[in-house]
PDB file of C-alpha atoms in Angstrom:
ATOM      1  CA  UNK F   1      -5.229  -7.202 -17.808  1.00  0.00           C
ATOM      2  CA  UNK F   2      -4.030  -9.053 -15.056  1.00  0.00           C
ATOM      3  CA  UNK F   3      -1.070  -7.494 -13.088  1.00  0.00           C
ATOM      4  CA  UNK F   4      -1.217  -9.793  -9.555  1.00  0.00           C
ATOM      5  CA  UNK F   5      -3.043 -12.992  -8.218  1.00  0.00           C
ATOM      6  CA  UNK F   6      -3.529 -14.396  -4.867  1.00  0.00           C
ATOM      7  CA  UNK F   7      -4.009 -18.039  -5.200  1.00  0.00           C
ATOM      8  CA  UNK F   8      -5.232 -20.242  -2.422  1.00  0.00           C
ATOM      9  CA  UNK F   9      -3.015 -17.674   0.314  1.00  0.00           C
ATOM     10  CA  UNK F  10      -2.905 -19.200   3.524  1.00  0.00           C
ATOM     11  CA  UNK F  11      -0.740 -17.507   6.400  1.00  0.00           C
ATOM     12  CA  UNK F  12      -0.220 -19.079   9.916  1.00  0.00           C
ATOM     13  CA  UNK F  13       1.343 -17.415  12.722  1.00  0.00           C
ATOM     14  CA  UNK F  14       1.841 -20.544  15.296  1.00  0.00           C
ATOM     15  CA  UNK F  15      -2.033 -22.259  15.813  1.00  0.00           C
ATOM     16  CA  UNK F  16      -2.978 -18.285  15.079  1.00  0.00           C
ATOM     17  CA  UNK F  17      -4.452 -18.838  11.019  1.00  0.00           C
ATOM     18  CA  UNK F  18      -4.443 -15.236   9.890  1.00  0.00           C
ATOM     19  CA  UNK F  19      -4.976 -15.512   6.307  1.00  0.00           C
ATOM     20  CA  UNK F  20      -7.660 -18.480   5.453  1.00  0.00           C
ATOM     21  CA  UNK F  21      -7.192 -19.403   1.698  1.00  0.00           C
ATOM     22  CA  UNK F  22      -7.334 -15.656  -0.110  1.00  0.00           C
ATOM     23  CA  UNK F  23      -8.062 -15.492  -3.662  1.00  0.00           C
ATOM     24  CA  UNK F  24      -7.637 -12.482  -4.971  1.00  0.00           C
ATOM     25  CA  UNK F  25      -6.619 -11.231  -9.178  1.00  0.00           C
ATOM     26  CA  UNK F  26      -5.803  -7.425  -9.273  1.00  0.00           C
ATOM     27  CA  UNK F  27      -5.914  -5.869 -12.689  1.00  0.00           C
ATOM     28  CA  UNK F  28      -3.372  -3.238 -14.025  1.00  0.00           C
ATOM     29  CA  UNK F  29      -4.913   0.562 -13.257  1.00  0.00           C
ATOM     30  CA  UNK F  30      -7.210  -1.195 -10.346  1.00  0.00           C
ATOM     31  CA  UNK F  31      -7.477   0.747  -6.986  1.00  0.00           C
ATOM     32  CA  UNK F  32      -8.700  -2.093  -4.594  1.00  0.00           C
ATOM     33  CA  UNK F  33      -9.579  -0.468  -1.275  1.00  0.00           C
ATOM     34  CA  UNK F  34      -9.061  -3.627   1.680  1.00  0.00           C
ATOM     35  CA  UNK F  35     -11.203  -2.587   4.796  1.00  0.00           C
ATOM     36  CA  UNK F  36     -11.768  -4.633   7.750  1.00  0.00           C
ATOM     37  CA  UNK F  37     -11.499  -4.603  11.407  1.00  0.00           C
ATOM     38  CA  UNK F  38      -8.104  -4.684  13.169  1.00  0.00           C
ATOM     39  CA  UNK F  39      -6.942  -7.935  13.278  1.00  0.00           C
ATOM     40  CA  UNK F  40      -9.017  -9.460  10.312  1.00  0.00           C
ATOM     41  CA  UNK F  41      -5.347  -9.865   7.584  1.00  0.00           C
ATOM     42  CA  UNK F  42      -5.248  -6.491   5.719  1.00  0.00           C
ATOM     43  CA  UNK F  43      -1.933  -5.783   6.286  1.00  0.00           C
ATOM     44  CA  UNK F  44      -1.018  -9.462   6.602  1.00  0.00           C
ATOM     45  CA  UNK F  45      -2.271 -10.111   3.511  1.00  0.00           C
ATOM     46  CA  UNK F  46      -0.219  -7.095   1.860  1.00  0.00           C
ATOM     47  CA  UNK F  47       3.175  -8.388   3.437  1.00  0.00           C
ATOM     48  CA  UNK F  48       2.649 -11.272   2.129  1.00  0.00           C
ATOM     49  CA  UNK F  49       2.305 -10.078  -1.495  1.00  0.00           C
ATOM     50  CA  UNK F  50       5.414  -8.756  -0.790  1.00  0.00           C
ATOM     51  CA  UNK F  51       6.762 -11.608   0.688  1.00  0.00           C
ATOM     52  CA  UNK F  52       7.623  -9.776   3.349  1.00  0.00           C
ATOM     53  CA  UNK F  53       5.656 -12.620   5.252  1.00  0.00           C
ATOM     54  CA  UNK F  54       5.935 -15.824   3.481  1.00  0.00           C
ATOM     55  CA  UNK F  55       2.714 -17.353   2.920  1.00  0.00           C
ATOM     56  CA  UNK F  56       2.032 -21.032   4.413  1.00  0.00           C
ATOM     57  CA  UNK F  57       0.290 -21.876   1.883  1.00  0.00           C
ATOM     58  CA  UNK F  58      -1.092 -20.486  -1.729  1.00  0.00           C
ATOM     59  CA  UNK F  59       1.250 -18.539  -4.112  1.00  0.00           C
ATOM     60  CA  UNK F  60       0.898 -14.891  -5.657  1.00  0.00           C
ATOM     61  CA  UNK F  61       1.818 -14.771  -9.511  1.00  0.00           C
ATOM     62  CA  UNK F  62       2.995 -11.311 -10.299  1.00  0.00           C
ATOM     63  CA  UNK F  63       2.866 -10.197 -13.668  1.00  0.00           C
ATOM     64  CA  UNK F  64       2.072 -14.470 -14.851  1.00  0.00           C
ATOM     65  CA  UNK F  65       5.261 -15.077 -12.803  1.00  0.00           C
ATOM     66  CA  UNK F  66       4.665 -17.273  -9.900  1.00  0.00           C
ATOM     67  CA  UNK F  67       6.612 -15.298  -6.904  1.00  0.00           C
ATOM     68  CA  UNK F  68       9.513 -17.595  -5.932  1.00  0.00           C
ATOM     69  CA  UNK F  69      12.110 -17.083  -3.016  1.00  0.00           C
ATOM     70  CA  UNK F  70      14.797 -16.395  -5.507  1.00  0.00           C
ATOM     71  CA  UNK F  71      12.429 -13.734  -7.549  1.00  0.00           C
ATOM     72  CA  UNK F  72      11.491 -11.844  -4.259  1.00  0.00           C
ATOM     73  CA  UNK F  73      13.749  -9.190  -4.797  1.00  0.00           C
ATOM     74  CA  UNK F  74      12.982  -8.739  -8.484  1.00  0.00           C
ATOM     75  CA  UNK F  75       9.440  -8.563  -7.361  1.00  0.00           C
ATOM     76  CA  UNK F  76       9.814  -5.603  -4.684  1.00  0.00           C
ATOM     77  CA  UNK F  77      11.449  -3.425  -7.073  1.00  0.00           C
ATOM     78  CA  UNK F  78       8.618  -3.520  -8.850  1.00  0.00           C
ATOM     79  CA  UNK F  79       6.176  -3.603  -5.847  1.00  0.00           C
ATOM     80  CA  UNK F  80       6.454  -0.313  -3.878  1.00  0.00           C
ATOM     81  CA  UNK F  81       5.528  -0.645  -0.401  1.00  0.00           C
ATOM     82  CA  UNK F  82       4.237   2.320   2.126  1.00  0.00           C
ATOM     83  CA  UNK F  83       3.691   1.304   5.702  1.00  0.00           C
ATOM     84  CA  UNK F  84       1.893   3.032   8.683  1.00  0.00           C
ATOM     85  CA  UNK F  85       4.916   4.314   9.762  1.00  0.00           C
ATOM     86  CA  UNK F  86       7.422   6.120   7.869  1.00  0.00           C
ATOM     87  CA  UNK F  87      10.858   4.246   8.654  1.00  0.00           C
ATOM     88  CA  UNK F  88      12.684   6.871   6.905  1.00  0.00           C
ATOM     89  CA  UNK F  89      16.305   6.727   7.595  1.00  0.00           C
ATOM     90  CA  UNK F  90      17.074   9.565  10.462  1.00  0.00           C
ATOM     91  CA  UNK F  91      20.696  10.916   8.998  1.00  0.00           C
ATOM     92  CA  UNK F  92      19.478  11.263   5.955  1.00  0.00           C
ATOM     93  CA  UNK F  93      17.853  14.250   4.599  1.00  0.00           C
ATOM     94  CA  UNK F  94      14.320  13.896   2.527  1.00  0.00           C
ATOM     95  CA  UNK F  95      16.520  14.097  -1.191  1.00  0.00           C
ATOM     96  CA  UNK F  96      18.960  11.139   0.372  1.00  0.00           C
ATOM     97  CA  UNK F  97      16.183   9.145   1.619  1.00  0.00           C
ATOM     98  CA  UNK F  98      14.333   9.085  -2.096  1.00  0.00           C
ATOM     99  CA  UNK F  99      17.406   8.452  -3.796  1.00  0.00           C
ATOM    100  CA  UNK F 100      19.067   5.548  -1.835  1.00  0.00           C
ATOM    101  CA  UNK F 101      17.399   3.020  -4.020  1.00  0.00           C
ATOM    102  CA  UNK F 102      17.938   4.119  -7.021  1.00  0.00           C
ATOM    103  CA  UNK F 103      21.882   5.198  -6.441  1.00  0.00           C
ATOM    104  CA  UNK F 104      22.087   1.229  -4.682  1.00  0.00           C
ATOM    105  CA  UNK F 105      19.613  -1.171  -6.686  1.00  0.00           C
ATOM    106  CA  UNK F 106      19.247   0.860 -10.091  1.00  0.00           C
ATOM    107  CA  UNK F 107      22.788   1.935 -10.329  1.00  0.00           C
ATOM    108  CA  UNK F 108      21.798   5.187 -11.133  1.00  0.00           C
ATOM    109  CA  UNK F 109      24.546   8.487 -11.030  1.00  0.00           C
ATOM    110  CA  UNK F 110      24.425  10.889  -7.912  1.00  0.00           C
ATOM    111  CA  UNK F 111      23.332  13.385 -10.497  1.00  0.00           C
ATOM    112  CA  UNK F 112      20.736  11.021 -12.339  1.00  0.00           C
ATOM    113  CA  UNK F 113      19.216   9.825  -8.791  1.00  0.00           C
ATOM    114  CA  UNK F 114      19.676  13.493  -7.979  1.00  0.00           C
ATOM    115  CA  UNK F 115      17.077  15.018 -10.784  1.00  0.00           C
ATOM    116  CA  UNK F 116      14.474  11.773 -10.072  1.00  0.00           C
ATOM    117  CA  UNK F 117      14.312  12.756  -6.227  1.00  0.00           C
ATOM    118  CA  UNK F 118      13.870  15.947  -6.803  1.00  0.00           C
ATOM    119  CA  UNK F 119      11.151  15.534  -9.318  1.00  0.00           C
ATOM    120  CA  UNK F 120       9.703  13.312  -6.950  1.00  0.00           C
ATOM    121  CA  UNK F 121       9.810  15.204  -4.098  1.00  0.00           C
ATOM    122  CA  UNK F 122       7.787  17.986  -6.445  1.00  0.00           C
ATOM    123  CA  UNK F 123       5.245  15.449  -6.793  1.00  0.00           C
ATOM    124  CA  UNK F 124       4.662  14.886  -3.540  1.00  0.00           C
ATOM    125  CA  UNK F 125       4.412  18.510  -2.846  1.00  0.00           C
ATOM    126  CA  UNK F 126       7.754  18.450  -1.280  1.00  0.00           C
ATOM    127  CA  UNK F 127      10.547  19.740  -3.318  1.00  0.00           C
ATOM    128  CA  UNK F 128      10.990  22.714  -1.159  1.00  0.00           C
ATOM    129  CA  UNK F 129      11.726  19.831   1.862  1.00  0.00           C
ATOM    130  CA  UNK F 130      14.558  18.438  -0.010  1.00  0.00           C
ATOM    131  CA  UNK F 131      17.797  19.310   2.408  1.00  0.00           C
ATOM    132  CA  UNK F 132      15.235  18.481   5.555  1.00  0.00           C
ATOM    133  CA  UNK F 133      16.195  15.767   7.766  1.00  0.00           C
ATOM    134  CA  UNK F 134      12.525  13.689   8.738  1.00  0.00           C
ATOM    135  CA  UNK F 135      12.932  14.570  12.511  1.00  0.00           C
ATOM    136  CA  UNK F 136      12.183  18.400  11.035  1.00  0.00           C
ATOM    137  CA  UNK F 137       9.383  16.987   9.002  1.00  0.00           C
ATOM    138  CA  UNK F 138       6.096  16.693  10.007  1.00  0.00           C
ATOM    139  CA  UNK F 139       3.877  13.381  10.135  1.00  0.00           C
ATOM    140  CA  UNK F 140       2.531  13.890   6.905  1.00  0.00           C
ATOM    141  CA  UNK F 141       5.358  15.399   5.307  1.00  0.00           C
ATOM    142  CA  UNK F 142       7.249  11.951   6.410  1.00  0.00           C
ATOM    143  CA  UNK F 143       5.293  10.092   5.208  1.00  0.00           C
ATOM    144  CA  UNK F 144       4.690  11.808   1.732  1.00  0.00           C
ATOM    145  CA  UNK F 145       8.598  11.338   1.396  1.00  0.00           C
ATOM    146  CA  UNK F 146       8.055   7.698   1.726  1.00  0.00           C
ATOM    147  CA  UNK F 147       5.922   7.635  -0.715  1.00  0.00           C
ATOM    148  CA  UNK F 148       8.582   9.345  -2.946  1.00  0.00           C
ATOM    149  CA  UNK F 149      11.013   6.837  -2.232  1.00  0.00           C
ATOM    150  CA  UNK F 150       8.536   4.305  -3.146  1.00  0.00           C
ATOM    151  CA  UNK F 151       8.130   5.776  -6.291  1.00  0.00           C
ATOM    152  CA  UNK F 152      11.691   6.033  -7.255  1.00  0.00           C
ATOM    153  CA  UNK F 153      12.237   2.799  -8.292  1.00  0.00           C
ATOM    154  CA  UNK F 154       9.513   2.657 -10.797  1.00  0.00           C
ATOM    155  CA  UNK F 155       7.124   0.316  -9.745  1.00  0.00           C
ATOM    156  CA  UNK F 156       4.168  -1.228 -11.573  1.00  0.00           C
ATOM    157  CA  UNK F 157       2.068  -1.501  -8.274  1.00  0.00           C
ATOM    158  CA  UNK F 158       1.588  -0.143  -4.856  1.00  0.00           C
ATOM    159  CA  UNK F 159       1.173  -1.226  -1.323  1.00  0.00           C
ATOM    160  CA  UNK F 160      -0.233   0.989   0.852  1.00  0.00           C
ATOM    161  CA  UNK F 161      -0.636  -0.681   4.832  1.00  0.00           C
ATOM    162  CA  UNK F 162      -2.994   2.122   6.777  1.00  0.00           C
ATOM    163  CA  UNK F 163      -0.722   5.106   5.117  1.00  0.00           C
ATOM    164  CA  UNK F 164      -2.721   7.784   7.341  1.00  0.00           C
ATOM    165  CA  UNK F 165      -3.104   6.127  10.579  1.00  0.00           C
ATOM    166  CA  UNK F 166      -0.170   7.133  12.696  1.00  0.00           C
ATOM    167  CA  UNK F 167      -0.876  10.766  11.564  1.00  0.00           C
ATOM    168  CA  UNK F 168      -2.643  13.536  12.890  1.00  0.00           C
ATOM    169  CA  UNK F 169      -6.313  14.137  12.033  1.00  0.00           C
ATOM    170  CA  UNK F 170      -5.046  17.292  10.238  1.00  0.00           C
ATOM    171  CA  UNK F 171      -2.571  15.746   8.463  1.00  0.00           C
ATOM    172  CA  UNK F 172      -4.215  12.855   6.877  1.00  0.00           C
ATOM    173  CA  UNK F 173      -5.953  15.085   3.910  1.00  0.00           C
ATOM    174  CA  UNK F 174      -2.094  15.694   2.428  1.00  0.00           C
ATOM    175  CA  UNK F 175      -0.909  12.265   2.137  1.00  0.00           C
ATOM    176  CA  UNK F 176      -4.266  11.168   0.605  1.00  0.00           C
ATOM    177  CA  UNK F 177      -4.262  13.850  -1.944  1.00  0.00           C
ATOM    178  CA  UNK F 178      -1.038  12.546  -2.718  1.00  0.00           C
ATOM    179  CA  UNK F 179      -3.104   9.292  -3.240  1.00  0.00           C
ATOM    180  CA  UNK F 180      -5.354  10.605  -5.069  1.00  0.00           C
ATOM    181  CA  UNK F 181      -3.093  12.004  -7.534  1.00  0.00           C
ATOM    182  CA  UNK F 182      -1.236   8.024  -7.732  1.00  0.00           C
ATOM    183  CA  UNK F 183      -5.047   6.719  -8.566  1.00  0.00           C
ATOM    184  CA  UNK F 184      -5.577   9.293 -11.097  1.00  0.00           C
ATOM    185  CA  UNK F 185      -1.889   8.846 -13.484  1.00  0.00           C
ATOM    186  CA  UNK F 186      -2.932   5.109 -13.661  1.00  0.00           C
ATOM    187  CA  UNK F 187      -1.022   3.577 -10.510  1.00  0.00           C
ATOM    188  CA  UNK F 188      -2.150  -0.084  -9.374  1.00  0.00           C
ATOM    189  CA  UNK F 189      -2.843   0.223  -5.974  1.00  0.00           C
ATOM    190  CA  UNK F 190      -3.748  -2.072  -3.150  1.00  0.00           C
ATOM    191  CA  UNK F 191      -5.096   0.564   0.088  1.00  0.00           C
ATOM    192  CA  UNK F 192      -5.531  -1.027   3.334  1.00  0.00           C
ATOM    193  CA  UNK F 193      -7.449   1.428   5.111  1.00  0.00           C
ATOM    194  CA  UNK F 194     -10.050   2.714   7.419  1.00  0.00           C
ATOM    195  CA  UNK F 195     -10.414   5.659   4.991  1.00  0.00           C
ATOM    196  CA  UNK F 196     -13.758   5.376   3.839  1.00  0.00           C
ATOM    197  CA  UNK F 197     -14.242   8.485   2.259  1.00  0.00           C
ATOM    198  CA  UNK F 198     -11.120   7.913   0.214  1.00  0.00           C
ATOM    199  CA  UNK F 199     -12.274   4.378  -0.805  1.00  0.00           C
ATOM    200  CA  UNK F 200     -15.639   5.377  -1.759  1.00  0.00           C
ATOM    201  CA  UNK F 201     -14.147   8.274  -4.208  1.00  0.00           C
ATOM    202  CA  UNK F 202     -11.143   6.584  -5.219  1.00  0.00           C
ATOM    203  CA  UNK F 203     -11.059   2.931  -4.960  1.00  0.00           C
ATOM    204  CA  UNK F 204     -12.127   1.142  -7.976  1.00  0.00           C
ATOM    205  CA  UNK F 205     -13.133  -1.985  -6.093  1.00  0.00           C
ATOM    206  CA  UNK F 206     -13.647  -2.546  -1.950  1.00  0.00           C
ATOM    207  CA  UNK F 207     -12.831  -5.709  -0.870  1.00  0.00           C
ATOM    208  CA  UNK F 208     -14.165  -6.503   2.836  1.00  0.00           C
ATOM    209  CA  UNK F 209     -12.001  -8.720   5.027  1.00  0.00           C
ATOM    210  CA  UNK F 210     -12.897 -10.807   8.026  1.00  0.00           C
ATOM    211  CA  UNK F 211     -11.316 -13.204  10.054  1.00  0.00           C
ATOM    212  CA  UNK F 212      -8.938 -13.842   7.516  1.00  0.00           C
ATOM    213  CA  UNK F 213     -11.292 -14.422   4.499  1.00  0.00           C
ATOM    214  CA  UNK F 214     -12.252 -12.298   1.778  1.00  0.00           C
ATOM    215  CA  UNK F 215     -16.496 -11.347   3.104  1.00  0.00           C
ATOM    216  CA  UNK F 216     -17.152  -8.836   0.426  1.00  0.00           C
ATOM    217  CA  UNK F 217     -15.847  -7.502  -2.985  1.00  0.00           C
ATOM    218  CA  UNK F 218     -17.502  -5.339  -5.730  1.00  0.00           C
ATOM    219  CA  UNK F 219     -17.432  -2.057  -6.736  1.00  0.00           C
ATOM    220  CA  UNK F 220     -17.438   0.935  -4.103  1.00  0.00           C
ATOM    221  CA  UNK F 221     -21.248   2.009  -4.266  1.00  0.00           C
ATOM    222  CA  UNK F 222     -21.988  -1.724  -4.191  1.00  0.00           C
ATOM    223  CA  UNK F 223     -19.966  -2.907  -1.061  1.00  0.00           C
ATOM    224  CA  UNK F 224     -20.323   0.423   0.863  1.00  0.00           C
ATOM    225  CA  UNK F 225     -23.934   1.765   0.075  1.00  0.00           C
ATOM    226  CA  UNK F 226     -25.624  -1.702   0.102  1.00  0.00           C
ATOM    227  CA  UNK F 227     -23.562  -4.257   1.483  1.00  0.00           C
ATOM    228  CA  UNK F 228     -24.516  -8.437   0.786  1.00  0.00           C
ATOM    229  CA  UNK F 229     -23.250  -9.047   3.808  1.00  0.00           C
ATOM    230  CA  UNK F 230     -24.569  -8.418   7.358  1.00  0.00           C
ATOM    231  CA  UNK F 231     -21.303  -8.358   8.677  1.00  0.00           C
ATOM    232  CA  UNK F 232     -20.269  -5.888   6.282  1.00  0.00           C
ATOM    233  CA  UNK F 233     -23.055  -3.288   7.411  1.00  0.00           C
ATOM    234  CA  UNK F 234     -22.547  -3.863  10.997  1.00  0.00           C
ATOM    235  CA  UNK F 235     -18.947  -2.722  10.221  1.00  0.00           C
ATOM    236  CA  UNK F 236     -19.710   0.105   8.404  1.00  0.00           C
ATOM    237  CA  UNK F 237     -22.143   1.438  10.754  1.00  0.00           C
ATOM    238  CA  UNK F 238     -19.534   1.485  13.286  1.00  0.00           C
ATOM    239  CA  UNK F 239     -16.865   2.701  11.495  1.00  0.00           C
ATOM    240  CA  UNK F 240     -18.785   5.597   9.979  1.00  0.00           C
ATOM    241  CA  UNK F 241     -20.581   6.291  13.555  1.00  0.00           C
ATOM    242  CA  UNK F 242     -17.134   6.643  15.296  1.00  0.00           C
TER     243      UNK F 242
END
C-alpha cells in the first residue's frame, strides 16, 4: 500500500533546476536506497518530502493527503528525519535530546518521555549513554542518538540524508546496523547513500539519480548487478573502485 508519492517534483534554486519533475510512489515497509553522484538531488529531493525545501513545482501526497503548508508540521511528526550531521543539542545530555519532542509536541510526562528514551536509547545500543552529553559521544554514537530522537515521535517513515558520511570509516558499521535493525521491524525508509553494500543487502528498491531526474529504479540485484543504464554502470564502477 501506498504510504508517499512524489508527483511531478520540481525544485529550483535561482536558474540552478535541481530537481527536474520526480515521480516517485513509496510503499509502506519499502526500503528505497537513492544513490547518485554529489550534486545529482538526493538529499534535495528528501528535504523536500519534508518540506524542509518547498518544491517549485509538483506536490508529495503523504498517506493520500496532498502535503499542504498548513499540514507540514502534522507531516514531520510523522516523517522522521536523520541528516549527515547530528545537530544534537550540546547542553543536553543523550536521554534529554530523545525526549525533547515528545515532552514538547506529544505532551508526554517527564516520566512517560523518560521510559520511551530510555527504551530507545536501548535500541540503539545506547542506554548505557543516557546521562552523556554528545561532545563525550563519539561520531557514531551521535548520530545513533539522533536516530533515537527520530524515533521518539513515532513515525510511519524515515529520512535518512548520507547518515554515515561525516563519520569515521570505523564507525559507519554501528549506525548501519542500527539501520539494519529499522529495515528489518518493518520501518519505511528512504536512504540516500553512497553505501552500497548496505543498499544491495537491505534496500528493497535502488533508485539511481542524475542531474536531477530519476535514471534508474528496480530492485537491488537489478539496478546494481546489471544496470539499463550506461550511466548507471559508469557510476558504479567508480564508486565501487574508490
Amino acid at each position: 500500500m501506498s504510504i508517499l508519492a512524489v508527483q511531478g517534483l520540481t525544485k529550483r534554486f535561482g536558474s540552478n533546476e535541481v530537481l527536474k519533475g520526480i515521480d516517485l510512489e513509496i510503499n509502506e515497509g519499502e526500503v528505497v536506497a537513492l544513490i547518485g553522484a554529489s550534486g545529482s538531488g538526493k538529499s534535495t529531493l528528501l528535504r523536500c518530502i519534508n518540506h524542509l525545501e518547498e518544491p517549485t513545482a509538483g506536490q508529495v501526497v503523504f498517506q493520500n493527503e496532498v502535503v499542504t503548508a498548513d499540514r507540514v508540521n502534522e507531516v514531520r511528526r510523522h516523517i522522521g528525519m536523520v541528516f549527515q550531521r547530528f545537530n544534537l543539542f550540546p547542553h543536553l545530555t543523550a536521554l534529554g535530546n530523545v525526549t525533547l519532542a515528545p515532552r514538547k509536541v506529544l505532551g508526554l510526562s517527564d516520566a512517560e518521555a523518560e521510559k520511551q528514551g530510555r527504551e530507545l536509547l536501548d535500541q540503539v545500543h545506547l542506554g548505557q549513554k543516557c546521562d552523556a552529553l554528545p561532545a563525550e559521544l563519539s561520531g557514531g554514537q551521535q548520530q545513533r542518538v539522533a536516530i533515537a530522537r527520530a524515533l521518539a515521535l513515532k513515525p510511519a517513515a524515515m529520512l535518512f540524508d548520507e547518515p554515515t558520511s561525516a563519520l569515521d570509516p570505523e564507525l559507519v558499521g554501528e549506525v548501519l546496523e542500527v539501520m539494519r535493525d529499522l529495515a528489518s521491524s518493518g520501518m519505511t525508509m528512504i536512504v540516500a547513500t553512497h553505501e552500497m553494500g548496505f543498499a544491495r543487502d537491505v534496500a528493497s528498491r535502488v533508485i539511481f539519480l542524475e542531474q536531477g531526474r530519476i535514471l534508474e529504479d528496480g530492485p537491488p540485484s537489478q539496478v546494481l548487478e546489471n544496470p539499463r543504464e550506461a550511466r548507471t554502470r559508469e557510476f558504479l564502477a567508480r564508486v565501487l573502485r574508490a
